[in-house]
Coordinates of N, CA and C in Angstrom, one line a residue:
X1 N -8.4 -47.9 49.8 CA -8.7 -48.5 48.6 C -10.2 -48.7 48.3
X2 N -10.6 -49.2 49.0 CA -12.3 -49.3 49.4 C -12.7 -48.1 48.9
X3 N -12.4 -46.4 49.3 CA -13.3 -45.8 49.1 C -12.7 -45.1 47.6
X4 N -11.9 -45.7 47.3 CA -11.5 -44.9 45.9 C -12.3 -46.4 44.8
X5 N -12.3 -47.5 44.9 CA -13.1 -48.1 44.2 C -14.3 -48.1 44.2
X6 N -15.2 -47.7 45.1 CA -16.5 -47.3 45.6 C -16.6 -45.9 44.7
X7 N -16.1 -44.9 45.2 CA -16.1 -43.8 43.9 C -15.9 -43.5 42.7
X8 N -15.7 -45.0 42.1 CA -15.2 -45.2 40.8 C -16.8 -46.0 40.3
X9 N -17.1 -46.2 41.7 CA -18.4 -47.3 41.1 C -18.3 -48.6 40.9
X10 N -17.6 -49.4 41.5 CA -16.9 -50.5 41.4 C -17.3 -50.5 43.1
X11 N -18.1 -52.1 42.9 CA -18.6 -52.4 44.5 C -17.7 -53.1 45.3
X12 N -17.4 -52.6 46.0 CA -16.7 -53.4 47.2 C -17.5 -54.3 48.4
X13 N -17.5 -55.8 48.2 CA -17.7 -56.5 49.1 C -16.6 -57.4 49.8
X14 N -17.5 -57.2 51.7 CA -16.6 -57.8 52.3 C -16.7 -59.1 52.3
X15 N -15.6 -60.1 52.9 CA -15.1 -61.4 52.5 C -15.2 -62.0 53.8
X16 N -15.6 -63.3 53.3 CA -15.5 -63.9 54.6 C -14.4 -64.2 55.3
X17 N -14.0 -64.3 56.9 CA -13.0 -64.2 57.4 C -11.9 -65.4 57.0
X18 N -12.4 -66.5 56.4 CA -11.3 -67.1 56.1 C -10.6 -66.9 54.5
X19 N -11.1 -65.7 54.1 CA -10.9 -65.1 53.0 C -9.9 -63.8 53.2
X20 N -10.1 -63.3 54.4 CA -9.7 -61.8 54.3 C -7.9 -61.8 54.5
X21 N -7.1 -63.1 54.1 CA -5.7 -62.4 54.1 C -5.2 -62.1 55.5
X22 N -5.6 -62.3 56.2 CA -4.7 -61.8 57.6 C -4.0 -62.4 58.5
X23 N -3.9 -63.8 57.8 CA -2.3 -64.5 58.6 C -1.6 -64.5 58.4
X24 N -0.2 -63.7 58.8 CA 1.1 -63.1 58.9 C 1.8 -64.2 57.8
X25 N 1.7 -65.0 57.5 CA 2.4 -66.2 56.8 C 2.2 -65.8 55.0
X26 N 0.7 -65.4 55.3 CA 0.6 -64.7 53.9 C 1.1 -63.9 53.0
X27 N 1.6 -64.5 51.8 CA 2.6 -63.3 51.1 C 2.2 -61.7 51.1
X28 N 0.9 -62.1 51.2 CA 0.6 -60.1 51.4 C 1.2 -59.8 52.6
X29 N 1.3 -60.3 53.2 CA 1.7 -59.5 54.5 C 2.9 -60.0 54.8
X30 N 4.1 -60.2 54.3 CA 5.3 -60.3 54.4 C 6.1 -59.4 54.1
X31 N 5.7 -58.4 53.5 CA 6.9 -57.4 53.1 C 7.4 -56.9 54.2
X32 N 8.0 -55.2 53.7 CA 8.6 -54.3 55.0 C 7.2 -54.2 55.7
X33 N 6.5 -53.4 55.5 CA 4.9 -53.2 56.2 C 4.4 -54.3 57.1
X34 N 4.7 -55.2 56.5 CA 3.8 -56.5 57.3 C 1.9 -56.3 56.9
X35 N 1.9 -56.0 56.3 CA 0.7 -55.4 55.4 C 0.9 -55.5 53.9
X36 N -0.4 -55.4 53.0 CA -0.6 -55.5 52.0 C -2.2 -55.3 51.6
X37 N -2.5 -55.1 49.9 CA -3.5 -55.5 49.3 C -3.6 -56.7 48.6
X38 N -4.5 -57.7 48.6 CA -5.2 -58.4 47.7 C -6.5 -58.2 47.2
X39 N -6.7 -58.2 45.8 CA -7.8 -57.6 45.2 C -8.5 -59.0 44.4
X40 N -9.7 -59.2 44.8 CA -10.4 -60.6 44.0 C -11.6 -60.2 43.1
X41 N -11.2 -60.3 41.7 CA -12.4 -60.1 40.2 C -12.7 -60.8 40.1
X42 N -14.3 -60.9 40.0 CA -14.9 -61.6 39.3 C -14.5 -62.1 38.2
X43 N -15.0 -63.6 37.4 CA -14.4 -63.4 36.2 C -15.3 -62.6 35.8
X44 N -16.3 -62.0 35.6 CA -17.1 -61.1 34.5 C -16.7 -59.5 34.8
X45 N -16.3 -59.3 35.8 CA -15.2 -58.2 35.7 C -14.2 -58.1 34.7
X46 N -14.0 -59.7 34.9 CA -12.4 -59.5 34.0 C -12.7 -59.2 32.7
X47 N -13.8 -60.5 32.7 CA -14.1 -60.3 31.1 C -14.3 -58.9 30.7
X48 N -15.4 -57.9 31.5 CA -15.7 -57.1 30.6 C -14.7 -55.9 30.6
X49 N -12.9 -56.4 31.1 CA -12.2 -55.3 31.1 C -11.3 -55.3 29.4
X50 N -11.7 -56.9 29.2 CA -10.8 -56.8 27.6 C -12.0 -57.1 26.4
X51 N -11.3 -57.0 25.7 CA -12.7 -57.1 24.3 C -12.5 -58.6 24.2
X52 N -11.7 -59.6 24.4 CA -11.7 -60.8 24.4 C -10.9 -61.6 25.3
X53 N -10.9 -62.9 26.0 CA -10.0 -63.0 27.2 C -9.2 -64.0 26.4
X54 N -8.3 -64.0 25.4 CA -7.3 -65.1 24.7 C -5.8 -63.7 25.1
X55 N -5.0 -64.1 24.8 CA -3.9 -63.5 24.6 C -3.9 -62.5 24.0
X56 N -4.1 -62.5 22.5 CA -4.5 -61.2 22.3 C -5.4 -60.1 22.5
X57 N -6.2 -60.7 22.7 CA -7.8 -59.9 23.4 C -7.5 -58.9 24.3
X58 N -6.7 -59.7 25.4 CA -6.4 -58.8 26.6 C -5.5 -57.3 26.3
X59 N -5.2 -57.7 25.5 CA -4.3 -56.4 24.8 C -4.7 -55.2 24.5
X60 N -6.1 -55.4 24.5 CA -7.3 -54.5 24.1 C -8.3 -53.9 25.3
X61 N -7.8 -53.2 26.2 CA -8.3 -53.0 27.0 C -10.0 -52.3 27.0
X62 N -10.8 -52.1 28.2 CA -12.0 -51.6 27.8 C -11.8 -50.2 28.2
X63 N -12.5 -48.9 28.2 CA -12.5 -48.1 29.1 C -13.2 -48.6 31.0
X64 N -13.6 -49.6 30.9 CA -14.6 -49.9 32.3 C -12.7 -50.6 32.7
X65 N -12.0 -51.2 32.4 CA -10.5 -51.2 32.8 C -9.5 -50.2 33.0
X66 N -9.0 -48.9 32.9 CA -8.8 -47.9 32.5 C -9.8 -47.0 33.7
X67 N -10.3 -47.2 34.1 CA -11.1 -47.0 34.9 C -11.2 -47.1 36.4
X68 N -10.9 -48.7 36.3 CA -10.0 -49.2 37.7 C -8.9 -49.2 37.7
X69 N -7.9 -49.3 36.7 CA -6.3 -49.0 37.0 C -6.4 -47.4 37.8
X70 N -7.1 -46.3 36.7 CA -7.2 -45.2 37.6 C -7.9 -45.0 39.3
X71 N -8.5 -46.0 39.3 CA -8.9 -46.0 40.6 C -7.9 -47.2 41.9
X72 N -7.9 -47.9 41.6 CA -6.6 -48.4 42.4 C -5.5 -47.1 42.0
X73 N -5.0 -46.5 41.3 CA -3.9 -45.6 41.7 C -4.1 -44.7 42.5
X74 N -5.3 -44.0 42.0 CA -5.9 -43.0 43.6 C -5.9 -43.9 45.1
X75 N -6.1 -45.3 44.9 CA -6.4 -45.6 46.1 C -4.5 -45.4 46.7
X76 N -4.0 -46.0 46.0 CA -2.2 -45.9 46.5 C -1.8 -44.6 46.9
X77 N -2.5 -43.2 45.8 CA -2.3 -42.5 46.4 C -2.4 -41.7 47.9
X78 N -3.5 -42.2 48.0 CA -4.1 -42.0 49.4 C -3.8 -42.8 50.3
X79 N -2.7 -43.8 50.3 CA -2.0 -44.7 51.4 C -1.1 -43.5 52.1
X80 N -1.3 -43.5 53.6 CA 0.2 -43.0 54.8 C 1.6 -43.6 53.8
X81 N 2.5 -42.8 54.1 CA 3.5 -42.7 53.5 C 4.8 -43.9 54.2

């Protein structure tokens, strides 16, 4: 996922360890896998993915959103099966 966001141009920073999700208890990592992703935006990410952040706003996506949906899907694609 990292290097398909990175390719998109979207920076990936690492987290401090009591940030990074890795205790088994954690809903991410409860499924079948025992693995998972969690992904943390900025709010000025967020903001600048809709033309306004009310309910309707969001409806209105930006192309810089559209952008990362496409790139989180490349990242899934590129998960082991």
């Amino acid at each position: 996922m990292k290097t398909a966001l990175s390719r998109a141009s979207f920076p990936v920073k690492p987290l401090p360890n009591y940030l990074q999700g890795i205790n088994p208890k954690n809903i991410i990592n409860r499924g079948v896998r025992k693995q998972g992703l969690q992904i943390e935006l900025t709010m000025r990410l967020r903001e600048d993915f809709f033309k306004e952040m009310n309910r309707a706003g969001r409806q209105n996506r930006t192309p810089l959103f559209n952008r990362f949906v496409q790139a989180i899907r490349a990242g899934i694609r590129s998960l082991p099966s």
